[in-house]
Every structure is written in C-alpha cells, then in structure tokens.
Coordinates of C-alpha atoms in Angstrom, one line a residue:
Chain A
X1355 CA 0.0 0.0 0.0
X1356 CA 1.4 3.4 -1.0
X1357 CA 2.3 5.8 1.8
X1358 CA 0.2 8.9 2.3
X1359 CA 2.5 11.2 0.6
X1360 CA 2.8 9.0 -2.4
X1361 CA -0.9 8.6 -2.5
X1362 CA -1.5 12.3 -2.3
X1363 CA 1.0 12.9 -5.1
X1364 CA -0.5 10.3 -7.4
X1365 CA -4.0 11.7 -6.9
X1366 CA -2.9 15.3 -7.3
X1367 CA -1.2 14.4 -10.5
X1368 CA -4.5 13.0 -11.9
X1369 CA -5.9 13.9 -15.3
X1370 CA -6.9 17.4 -16.2
X1371 CA -10.7 17.8 -16.5
X1372 CA -11.6 20.0 -19.6
X1373 CA -15.1 21.4 -19.9
X1374 CA -16.0 22.7 -23.4
X1375 CA -18.3 25.7 -23.4
X1376 CA -20.0 24.9 -20.1
X1377 CA -23.2 26.9 -19.8
X1378 CA -24.1 27.1 -16.1
X1379 CA -21.8 28.3 -13.4
X1380 CA -23.6 25.9 -11.0
X1381 CA -22.4 23.0 -13.1
X1382 CA -18.8 24.2 -13.1
X1383 CA -19.0 24.4 -9.3
X1384 CA -20.5 20.9 -9.0
X1385 CA -17.7 19.6 -11.2
X1386 CA -15.1 21.2 -9.0
X1387 CA -16.7 19.7 -5.9
X1388 CA -16.8 16.2 -7.6
X1389 CA -13.1 16.6 -8.5
X1390 CA -12.2 17.6 -5.0
X1391 CA -14.0 14.6 -3.5
X1392 CA -11.6 12.4 -5.3
X1393 CA -8.5 14.6 -5.2
X1394 CA -8.4 16.0 -8.8
X1395 CA -7.3 19.6 -9.0
X1396 CA -6.7 20.6 -12.7
X1397 CA -9.9 22.1 -14.1
X1398 CA -9.8 23.8 -17.5
X1399 CA -12.6 25.7 -19.2
X1400 CA -13.0 26.4 -22.9
X1401 CA -15.2 29.5 -23.5
X1402 CA -17.5 29.3 -20.5
X1403 CA -20.8 30.9 -21.7
X1404 CA -21.1 33.3 -18.7
X1405 CA -17.5 34.1 -18.4
X1406 CA -15.0 33.6 -15.6
X1407 CA -14.7 34.0 -12.6
X1408 CA -18.2 32.9 -11.6
X1409 CA -19.7 33.4 -8.2
X1410 CA -22.3 30.8 -8.9
X1411 CA -19.6 28.3 -9.6
X1412 CA -17.8 29.1 -6.4
X1413 CA -21.1 28.7 -4.4
X1414 CA -21.9 25.4 -6.0
X1415 CA -18.4 24.1 -5.4
X1416 CA -19.2 23.9 -1.6
X1417 CA -15.7 25.1 -0.5
X1418 CA -13.7 23.3 -3.2
X1419 CA -12.0 26.7 -3.5
X1420 CA -8.6 25.2 -4.3
X1421 CA -10.1 23.8 -7.5
X1422 CA -12.0 27.0 -8.4
X1423 CA -9.0 29.2 -7.7
X1424 CA -6.8 27.1 -10.0
X1425 CA -9.2 27.0 -12.9
X1426 CA -7.6 28.0 -16.3
X1427 CA -9.6 29.4 -19.2
X1428 CA -8.9 28.9 -22.9
X1429 CA -10.3 30.2 -26.2
X1430 CA -10.4 26.8 -27.9
X1431 CA -10.0 23.1 -27.2
X1432 CA -6.6 22.7 -29.0
X1433 CA -5.1 25.3 -26.6
X1434 CA -6.7 23.7 -23.6
X1435 CA -5.1 20.3 -24.3
X1436 CA -1.8 21.5 -25.8
X1437 CA 0.4 20.4 -22.9
X1438 CA -1.3 17.0 -22.6
X1439 CA -0.1 13.7 -24.1
X1440 CA -3.2 11.5 -23.9
X1441 CA -6.7 12.9 -24.2
X1442 CA -10.1 11.2 -23.8
X1443 CA -13.3 12.6 -25.1
X1444 CA -16.5 11.7 -23.3
X1445 CA -19.6 11.1 -25.3
X1446 CA -23.0 9.4 -24.8
X1447 CA -23.7 8.7 -28.4
X1448 CA -22.0 6.7 -31.1
X1449 CA -19.8 8.7 -33.5
X1450 CA -19.1 7.4 -37.0
X1451 CA -15.4 7.7 -36.3
X1452 CA -12.4 5.4 -36.3
X1453 CA -11.5 5.7 -32.6
X1454 CA -11.4 3.3 -29.8
X1455 CA -14.4 3.4 -27.3
X1456 CA -13.4 2.8 -23.7
X1457 CA -15.4 2.3 -20.5
X1458 CA -14.4 4.5 -17.5
X1459 CA -12.3 1.6 -16.1
X1460 CA -10.5 1.1 -19.3
X1461 CA -10.0 4.8 -19.7
X1462 CA -8.5 5.3 -16.3
X1463 CA -6.3 2.2 -16.7
X1464 CA -4.8 4.0 -19.8
X1465 CA -4.5 7.3 -18.0
X1466 CA -2.8 5.6 -15.2
X1467 CA -0.2 4.1 -17.7
X1468 CA 0.2 7.6 -19.1
X1469 CA 0.8 9.0 -15.6
X1470 CA 3.3 6.2 -14.8
X1471 CA 5.2 7.0 -17.9
X1472 CA 5.6 10.6 -16.7
X1473 CA 3.1 12.0 -19.2
X1474 CA -0.1 14.1 -18.7
X1475 CA -3.6 12.9 -19.4
X1476 CA -6.9 14.8 -19.7
X1477 CA -10.6 14.0 -20.1
X1478 CA -12.8 16.3 -22.1
X1479 CA -16.5 16.9 -21.4
X1480 CA -19.0 18.6 -23.8
X1481 CA -21.7 21.1 -23.4
X1482 CA -24.7 20.3 -21.1
X1483 CA -27.1 20.4 -24.0
X1484 CA -25.4 18.6 -26.9
X1485 CA -22.0 17.4 -25.7
X1486 CA -18.9 17.6 -28.0
X1487 CA -18.8 18.3 -31.7
X1488 CA -17.3 15.7 -34.0
X1489 CA -14.3 17.8 -34.7
X1490 CA -13.7 18.1 -31.0
X1491 CA -13.9 14.4 -30.4
X1492 CA -11.5 13.9 -33.3
X1493 CA -8.8 15.7 -31.3
X1494 CA -8.8 13.0 -28.6
X1495 CA -6.9 9.8 -28.6
X1496 CA -10.0 7.8 -27.6
X1497 CA -13.6 8.0 -26.7
X1498 CA -14.9 7.2 -23.2
X1499 CA -18.5 6.3 -22.7
X1500 CA -20.4 5.4 -19.5
X1501 CA -22.1 2.0 -19.0
X1502 CA -25.5 3.6 -18.4
X1503 CA -29.0 2.2 -18.7
X1504 CA -29.6 2.6 -22.4
X1505 CA -33.2 3.5 -21.7
X1506 CA -32.0 6.4 -19.5
X1507 CA -28.6 7.5 -20.6
X1508 CA -28.4 11.2 -19.9
X1509 CA -25.8 11.7 -17.2
X1510 CA -25.3 15.3 -16.0
X1511 CA -21.8 16.8 -16.4
X1512 CA -21.0 16.8 -12.7
X1513 CA -22.0 13.2 -12.4
X1514 CA -19.9 12.2 -15.4
X1515 CA -16.9 14.0 -13.9
X1516 CA -17.6 12.3 -10.5
X1517 CA -17.5 8.8 -12.0
X1518 CA -14.3 9.5 -13.9
X1519 CA -12.7 11.1 -10.7
X1520 CA -13.9 8.1 -8.6
X1521 CA -12.4 5.6 -11.0
X1522 CA -9.2 7.6 -11.1
X1523 CA -8.9 7.3 -7.4
X1524 CA -9.7 3.6 -7.6
X1525 CA -7.1 3.1 -10.2
X1526 CA -4.5 5.2 -8.4
X1527 CA -4.8 4.0 -4.9
X1528 CA -7.6 1.5 -4.7
X1529 CA -10.6 2.0 -2.4
X1530 CA -9.0 3.4 0.7
X1531 CA -11.5 3.6 3.5
X1532 CA -11.4 7.0 5.3
X1533 CA -12.0 5.1 8.5
X1534 CA -12.1 1.5 9.6
X1535 CA -14.3 -0.5 11.9
X1536 CA -13.7 0.3 15.6
X1537 CA -11.6 -2.7 16.4
X1538 CA -12.8 -4.3 19.7
X1539 CA -10.7 -7.4 20.5
X1540 CA -12.3 -10.5 18.9
X1541 CA -13.7 -13.0 21.4
X1542 CA -11.7 -16.2 21.8
X1543 CA -13.3 -19.6 21.7
X1544 CA -12.9 -19.7 25.5
X1545 CA -15.0 -16.5 25.8
X1546 CA -17.6 -18.1 23.6
X1547 CA -17.6 -21.3 25.7
X1548 CA -18.2 -19.2 28.9
X1549 CA -21.2 -17.6 27.2
X1550 CA -22.5 -21.1 26.2
X1551 CA -22.0 -22.4 29.7
X1552 CA -23.7 -19.4 31.3
X1553 CA -26.6 -19.4 28.9
X1554 CA -27.2 -23.2 29.1
X1555 CA -26.9 -23.2 32.9
X1556 CA -29.5 -20.4 33.1
X1557 CA -31.8 -22.3 30.7
X1558 CA -31.4 -25.5 32.7
X1559 CA -32.7 -23.6 35.8
X1560 CA -35.6 -22.2 33.7
X1561 CA -36.6 -25.7 32.5
X1562 CA -36.1 -24.5 28.9
X1563 CA -34.8 -27.9 27.7
X1564 CA -38.0 -29.8 27.5
X1565 CA -38.3 -32.8 27.1
X1566 CA -34.8 -33.5 28.5
X1567 CA -33.9 -35.9 25.7
X1568 CA -34.1 -32.9 23.3
X1569 CA -31.4 -31.0 25.3
X1570 CA -28.5 -32.1 23.2
X1571 CA -30.1 -31.1 19.9
X1572 CA -31.3 -27.7 21.3
X1573 CA -27.9 -26.9 22.7
X1574 CA -26.4 -27.4 19.2
X1575 CA -29.0 -25.2 17.7
X1576 CA -28.3 -22.4 20.2
X1577 CA -24.5 -22.7 19.9
X1578 CA -24.7 -22.5 16.1
X1579 CA -26.3 -19.1 16.4
X1580 CA -23.2 -17.7 18.0
X1581 CA -20.5 -20.1 16.5
X1582 CA -19.6 -17.8 13.6
X1583 CA -21.2 -14.6 14.6
X1584 CA -17.9 -12.7 14.7
X1585 CA -18.5 -11.6 18.3
X1586 CA -16.0 -9.3 20.1
X1587 CA -15.1 -9.6 23.8
X1588 CA -17.3 -6.6 24.7
X1589 CA -20.2 -8.2 22.8
X1590 CA -19.8 -11.5 24.8
X1591 CA -19.8 -9.4 28.0
X1592 CA -23.0 -7.7 26.8
X1593 CA -24.7 -11.0 26.1
X1594 CA -23.6 -12.5 29.4
X1595 CA -25.1 -9.4 31.1
X1596 CA -28.3 -10.0 29.3
X1597 CA -28.4 -13.6 30.5
X1598 CA -27.6 -12.6 34.0
X1599 CA -30.4 -10.0 34.1
X1600 CA -33.0 -12.4 32.8
X1601 CA -31.8 -15.0 35.2
X1602 CA -32.1 -12.7 38.2
X1603 CA -35.5 -11.6 37.1
X1604 CA -36.6 -15.2 36.9
X1605 CA -35.0 -16.1 40.3
X1606 CA -36.7 -13.1 41.9
X1607 CA -40.0 -14.2 40.5
X1608 CA -39.5 -17.7 41.9
X1609 CA -39.0 -16.5 45.4
Chain B
X42 CA -22.3 -12.4 -21.1
X43 CA -25.9 -12.3 -19.9
X44 CA -28.5 -11.7 -22.5
X45 CA -30.4 -8.4 -22.6
X46 CA -33.5 -9.7 -20.8
X47 CA -31.4 -11.3 -18.0
X48 CA -29.4 -8.1 -17.8
X49 CA -32.5 -6.0 -17.5
X50 CA -34.0 -8.2 -14.8
X51 CA -30.9 -8.2 -12.7
X52 CA -30.6 -4.5 -12.8
X53 CA -34.3 -3.9 -12.1
X54 CA -34.0 -6.2 -9.1
X55 CA -31.2 -4.0 -7.7
X56 CA -31.1 -2.7 -4.1
X57 CA -33.8 -0.4 -2.7
X58 CA -32.5 3.2 -2.1
X59 CA -33.8 4.6 1.2
X60 CA -33.5 8.3 1.9
X61 CA -34.0 9.2 5.6
X62 CA -35.7 12.6 6.1
X63 CA -34.4 14.2 2.8
X64 CA -34.8 17.9 3.0
X65 CA -34.8 19.2 -0.6
X66 CA -37.1 18.0 -3.4
X67 CA -34.3 18.8 -5.9
X68 CA -32.1 16.2 -4.2
X69 CA -34.8 13.5 -4.3
X70 CA -35.1 14.2 -8.0
X71 CA -31.4 14.1 -8.6
X72 CA -31.3 10.8 -6.7
X73 CA -34.1 9.4 -8.9
X74 CA -32.2 10.5 -12.0
X75 CA -28.9 8.8 -10.8
X76 CA -30.8 5.6 -10.1
X77 CA -32.4 5.6 -13.5
X78 CA -29.0 6.1 -15.1
X79 CA -28.0 2.8 -13.8
X80 CA -31.3 1.0 -13.8
X81 CA -32.4 1.1 -10.2
X82 CA -36.1 1.7 -9.6
X83 CA -37.0 1.2 -5.9
X84 CA -36.8 4.6 -4.1
X85 CA -38.1 4.9 -0.6
X86 CA -38.5 8.0 1.5
X87 CA -38.7 8.2 5.3
X88 CA -40.4 11.4 6.3
X89 CA -39.4 13.8 3.5
X90 CA -39.3 17.3 5.1
X91 CA -41.5 19.0 2.4
X92 CA -43.9 16.1 2.0
X93 CA -44.7 14.0 -1.0
X94 CA -45.4 14.2 -4.0
X95 CA -43.0 17.0 -4.9
X96 CA -43.0 18.9 -8.1
X97 CA -39.4 20.0 -7.5
X98 CA -38.4 16.4 -7.2
X99 CA -40.1 15.5 -10.5
X100 CA -38.5 18.5 -12.3
X101 CA -35.0 17.6 -11.0
X102 CA -35.5 14.0 -12.0
X103 CA -35.2 15.0 -15.7
X104 CA -37.8 12.6 -16.9
X105 CA -36.9 9.7 -14.5
X106 CA -40.7 9.6 -14.0
X107 CA -40.8 5.8 -13.6
X108 CA -38.7 6.2 -10.5
X109 CA -40.6 9.2 -9.1
X110 CA -44.0 7.5 -9.8
X111 CA -42.9 4.4 -7.9
X112 CA -41.6 6.2 -4.8
X113 CA -42.9 4.8 -1.5
X114 CA -43.1 6.9 1.7
X115 CA -42.7 5.6 5.3
X116 CA -43.0 7.1 8.7
X117 CA -39.9 5.5 10.1
X118 CA -36.8 3.6 9.0
X119 CA -37.8 0.2 10.5
X120 CA -41.0 0.3 8.3
X121 CA -39.0 1.4 5.2
X122 CA -36.6 -1.6 5.5
X123 CA -39.1 -4.2 6.9
X124 CA -39.2 -6.4 3.7
X125 CA -35.4 -6.3 3.1
X126 CA -32.9 -8.9 4.2
X127 CA -29.6 -7.1 4.0
X128 CA -29.3 -3.4 4.7
X129 CA -26.3 -1.1 4.4
X130 CA -26.0 2.3 6.0
X131 CA -23.9 4.9 4.3
X132 CA -21.9 7.3 6.4
X133 CA -18.9 9.6 6.0
X134 CA -17.8 9.5 9.6
X135 CA -16.6 6.8 11.9
X136 CA -19.1 5.5 14.4
X137 CA -18.1 3.9 17.6
X138 CA -20.0 0.8 16.6
X139 CA -19.3 -2.9 16.2
X140 CA -20.2 -3.1 12.6
X141 CA -18.2 -3.9 9.5
X142 CA -17.2 -1.0 7.3
X143 CA -17.3 -1.7 3.6
X144 CA -16.2 0.1 0.5
X145 CA -18.8 0.6 -2.3
X146 CA -17.3 -2.4 -4.2
X147 CA -17.4 -4.6 -1.2
X148 CA -20.9 -3.5 -0.4
X149 CA -22.3 -4.3 -3.9
X150 CA -20.5 -7.6 -3.9
X151 CA -22.4 -8.5 -0.8
X152 CA -25.7 -7.1 -2.2
X153 CA -25.1 -9.1 -5.3
X154 CA -24.7 -12.3 -3.2
X155 CA -27.9 -11.3 -1.5
X156 CA -29.7 -10.9 -4.8
X157 CA -28.3 -14.2 -6.1
X158 CA -29.7 -15.9 -3.0
X159 CA -33.2 -14.6 -3.9
X160 CA -33.2 -12.0 -1.1
X161 CA -33.7 -8.2 -1.1
X162 CA -31.0 -5.7 -0.3
X163 CA -31.2 -1.9 0.4
X164 CA -28.9 1.0 1.0
X165 CA -29.8 3.8 3.4
X166 CA -28.7 7.4 3.0
X167 CA -29.0 10.1 5.7
X168 CA -30.1 13.7 5.8
X169 CA -28.2 16.2 3.6
X170 CA -27.0 18.1 6.7
X171 CA -26.0 15.5 9.2
X172 CA -26.5 12.0 7.7
X173 CA -27.9 9.2 9.8
X174 CA -28.3 9.0 13.6
X175 CA -26.5 6.2 15.4
X176 CA -29.7 4.3 16.1
X177 CA -30.5 4.4 12.4
X178 CA -27.0 3.0 11.5
X179 CA -27.5 0.3 14.1
X180 CA -30.5 -1.1 12.1
X181 CA -28.2 -1.9 9.2
X182 CA -26.1 -5.1 8.7
X183 CA -23.0 -3.1 7.7
X184 CA -21.7 0.4 7.1
X185 CA -20.7 1.6 3.6
X186 CA -18.3 4.5 3.3
X187 CA -16.8 6.1 0.2
X188 CA -13.1 6.2 -0.6
X189 CA -13.1 10.0 -0.8
X190 CA -10.3 12.5 -0.4
X191 CA -10.1 12.8 3.4
X192 CA -9.4 16.5 3.0
X193 CA -12.7 17.0 1.0
X194 CA -15.0 14.2 2.1
X195 CA -18.5 15.8 1.7
X196 CA -20.3 13.9 -1.1
X197 CA -23.8 15.2 -1.9
X198 CA -26.6 12.7 -1.6
X199 CA -27.3 12.3 -5.3
X200 CA -23.6 11.7 -5.9
X201 CA -23.4 9.1 -3.2
X202 CA -26.5 7.3 -4.7
X203 CA -24.9 7.6 -8.2
X204 CA -21.7 5.8 -7.1
X205 CA -23.6 3.0 -5.4
X206 CA -25.9 2.6 -8.5
X207 CA -22.9 2.7 -10.8
X208 CA -21.2 0.0 -8.8
X209 CA -24.4 -2.1 -8.7
X210 CA -24.5 -2.0 -12.5
X211 CA -20.8 -2.9 -12.6
X212 CA -21.3 -5.8 -10.3
X213 CA -24.5 -7.0 -11.9
X214 CA -23.6 -6.9 -15.6
X215 CA -20.0 -5.4 -15.8
X216 CA -19.3 -2.3 -17.8
X217 CA -21.4 -2.7 -20.9
X218 CA -20.8 -0.1 -23.5
X219 CA -24.0 1.4 -24.9
X220 CA -22.2 1.4 -28.2
X221 CA -19.0 0.1 -29.7
X222 CA -16.4 1.5 -32.1
X223 CA -17.7 1.6 -35.7
X224 CA -16.0 -1.4 -37.0
X225 CA -14.4 -0.7 -40.3
X226 CA -12.5 -3.8 -41.6
X227 CA -9.0 -3.9 -40.3
X228 CA -6.2 -3.4 -42.9
X229 CA -4.3 -6.6 -43.8
X230 CA -0.6 -6.6 -44.0
X231 CA -1.0 -6.6 -47.8
X232 CA -3.0 -3.3 -47.6
X233 CA -0.2 -1.9 -45.5
X234 CA 2.5 -3.1 -48.0
X235 CA 0.6 -1.3 -50.8
X236 CA 0.7 1.9 -48.7
X237 CA 4.4 1.5 -48.1
X238 CA 5.1 0.8 -51.8
X239 CA 3.0 3.8 -52.9
X240 CA 4.5 6.2 -50.4
X241 CA 8.1 5.1 -50.9
X242 CA 7.7 5.2 -54.7
X243 CA 6.4 8.8 -54.4
X244 CA 9.3 9.7 -52.1
X245 CA 11.8 8.2 -54.5
X246 CA 10.4 10.5 -57.3
X247 CA 10.6 13.4 -54.9
X248 CA 14.3 12.7 -54.0
X249 CA 13.3 12.5 -50.4
X250 CA 15.8 9.7 -49.6
X251 CA 18.9 11.7 -49.5
X252 CA 21.7 10.7 -49.4
X253 CA 20.8 7.4 -51.0
X254 CA 22.7 5.2 -48.6
X255 CA 20.3 6.4 -45.8
X256 CA 17.3 5.1 -47.8
X257 CA 17.1 1.7 -46.0
X258 CA 17.2 3.3 -42.5
X259 CA 14.7 6.0 -43.5
X260 CA 12.2 3.4 -44.9
X261 CA 12.4 1.5 -41.7
X262 CA 11.6 4.6 -39.7
X263 CA 8.7 5.4 -41.9
X264 CA 7.2 1.9 -41.9
X265 CA 7.4 1.8 -38.1
X266 CA 5.1 4.7 -37.9
X267 CA 2.4 2.6 -39.5
X268 CA 3.4 -0.9 -38.5
X269 CA 1.2 -1.1 -35.4
X270 CA -1.1 1.9 -35.9
X271 CA -4.2 -0.2 -36.1
X272 CA -5.2 1.2 -39.4
X273 CA -8.4 0.1 -41.1
X274 CA -8.9 -0.5 -44.8
X275 CA -10.6 2.9 -45.3
X276 CA -7.8 4.6 -43.4
X277 CA -5.2 3.0 -45.8
X278 CA -7.3 4.3 -48.6
X279 CA -7.4 7.8 -47.2
X280 CA -3.6 7.8 -46.7
X281 CA -3.0 6.6 -50.2
X282 CA -5.3 9.4 -51.5
X283 CA -3.1 11.8 -49.5
X284 CA 0.1 10.5 -51.1
X285 CA -1.5 10.5 -54.6
X286 CA -2.6 14.2 -54.1
X287 CA 0.8 15.3 -53.0
X288 CA 2.4 13.3 -55.8
X289 CA 0.2 14.9 -58.4
X290 CA 0.9 18.3 -57.0
X291 CA 4.6 17.7 -57.2
X292 CA 4.3 16.2 -60.7
X293 CA 2.3 19.3 -61.9
X294 CA 4.9 21.6 -60.5
X295 CA 7.7 19.7 -62.3
X296 CA 6.1 20.3 -65.7

C-alpha cells in the first residue's frame, strides 16, 4: 500500500478535466466539488458561456475553493489540451469515427499508464445540451462512454466527472476507507464457551430444555447461532449481562 | 455475457435506495435520475421534510418519471426496510459501533450475493446536513463508506447514490458499453504493404531519400510509424489518397 505522501502525489497528478463551453456556473461548481471529492485539481474551461470567474460556480463548489482558484480558461480546445499527451473525449452517443471506445475503467487504466510514464492525461466533457462536436472528439486519442442504462442514458456533467474522478482514485490508490471498523478485541473460543455455559446453565434452571432428551439437539441449535457470529469480547460481555439480568428476574419471581 | 432480458432483470432487481428525512425535493429528484442512469427503480423516503409528492423532485429527475411515480413513503426507518434482508447504512464518519465498514465495491459484492440468494437488499442514505443517527445506523447489517479524499469528504446525496448505483450495475452486468467503435474492416498486411510501396515510390520520385545510402534506414523509420497503428482499410485508402494528391501536385509543379 502506498504511503500517504505517495498517495496524495498520485492523486494530485490526476488527469486534467476539460469542460468545453459549459453553460451554467452551477455545473462548473459541482464539477469542481466532484473533482475535490476524489483529489483532482486541474480544471480547464473552454469558453464558459457566462465568463469567468463565476460566483455561482464558487457557491456550487461547496468550498472546493482550491479547484475553483486554480481554474484555467482557454479560447479553444486545442489550446486547452496543448500540454497533454493523452486525451479522452466523453460522449454518450456513437460517432461514426475510427476511434477506440473505452469504458471508464479502461480509460483510467490507460490514463494511469500515461501517468506512470511521466506524461499528462486529460478528459474532455462537452456542453450540457449537446456534448462535443465531432471535430472536438477527433482531437482526442480515444472516446470514453459510460455504462449507463440505455433507456435512461443522460448523465449530467458533474456526475460524469464524478464517475471518472472516482475511477481515477480507484485506479491510483484503490478503495481506501477514510476510516475502519472500531476494532474491539475478537472473542476467543474460551470467551464463547463461557457464554454457552452461562446461557445453558440459566436455561437448565428455567426448564427451557424440555423434554430433556431434546437437550443435546437444542444446545447445538443455540450454539450455532453464535458459533460464527464474529462476536467481540465486549459483545460477549454484553450478552452475558443480558443472560444474568433475565436469570435474576426469573430467580426473583421464583421466590 | 448475460442476454439483454437477463441483464435488465438483474438491474431492475437492484437494491432499494432509502433516503431518511431528505430535505430538498431537488435532491430527491437528482437521486431518482442517478438511479435511472444505472437501472435502479425502488426509491423509498422516510419522512421527506417537504412532503410527497414533490414537483421540485419531479423536475430535478429529468424525466426519470418511472422512479418518481414508484416512490414509497414511510413514517420511520424500520418500516422502510421491513421487507429487506440485507441493509447497508452509508456514512462519511466513523461510528463507535461494532459493525463492518465496507467500500462501495465490497458493499455491492455483498448485495449481489444477497440478490443471487433470492433476497432483497437496500442502501440507506442520511439527511443532507448530518447524515444518519447512530440508532439508524445500528439497524443496518453493515456500514458503507466512500473512498473520498479525506481533505474533502463531503459527497452530496445524489452523488453518493450515483456511485452505489454505478457499482451495482458494474457488479450486476459489468461495464457494458452502450455502443462500440464503428468497426471498419482492419487493414491486412498486404494493404499496409501497398501503402508502403506507394509512399516510398512517391518519395523516390521526390528525391526524399537523400543521401541514397540512408534510404534503408529511413524506410524502416517510416514503416514503423504505420506498422502497429491499427489502421483500417478505409484509413489506408485515405492515406493513399493523400500520397496521390501530394504526388500529383509535385508532378504538376515539375512540368
């Protein structure tokens, strides 16, 4: 597993996200937020309709200010991708074009190879309404398309960016959990045996095993409930407390 | 690879998405849209703040009307998950709770097993502002958390649903491309040889190979450009047209 610094570096060096003629500042902001969620930082805009900077974009970015502040703006797509070595064009519809069509996973695998070779990759997203023009797609090495439900294929731009950013993080560092299960010590088989003994003793007192010749079978049934339940020491303690409480209640009643 | 009907069935039988006390109709709508993108259909609301139905939700769903129309509303979380067999609670922060913490991939693998065993699974999402309460998380089999950038972990609810829906489709049917590359016939090595011969003949005429003893080396350099370029028959034709045009231009000039 890569160390934290290495991890951070690999993520920060993720692909550039290029938006061609985005129309709504809100969408640019949501794109920035999605990038920040998965550690991407290089957002490039080609001719944003309402200009730049955009207060609406900053508001929608929900404090992804480091992405918004670093945005670069270009007059055309060739300028926006000039320094990149591998470029992917996202599109939801088939183009009559001799160009490989990749899934998000295939695309990030290639972008990861690009990164590992010390080169820069980028992913281009089209306008909200009609995506990329064919001449824009032609500038890319390959096409990326999303494995959506064909009956409902329209993915909004921030969601498309989110999926690519998510896959980039998966490809770069795997699915790191931001936190793990609180690790209470696992119960040993001896702890479990104490629970069995305690419970079965209490049940003997309560005449639960009836008729007596069924006891063996019933004990097995009970033990199997706990045998592979993954109980921790504190959980065994809790269960023994439960047995003790019920036992006392029953003993009190009997008096 | 599963046939289309089987695929559709498996996707339609995906996990229920349960939103606890969602505040904004827009968010419910964007959740419905994200579900529709990846074929999920069972959306359940626990006490939506602004009631139900919601015109704002329908508008934000961008025509995912089949999801909106099928929404069911419940008074509390136990009722909303009553018919389910395996339930996952999503949370962005650690809980001091003895419960497994899964990544989205691990969670959908388990939900897929649940599905394959003929049982129903569900994923619970908390309020926009503060997520799920501990007693709500405790109702779930396991916790799911997203492998986000720890420095920017806040994922909006529609994006969290999108990632789980996307992973469900990946787990259920893999990454099916809605379309493939237009498949022009691949060029044979003979096609390629004709291109080489044509190009090299034209270059001989143009005295490109100079000095002559470098010809062999220069031919190898040129051929290597095309040797593994994955050219199709029509692309070979295009390139030969280019050579012919340049050749004619040069021949015209010479006259």
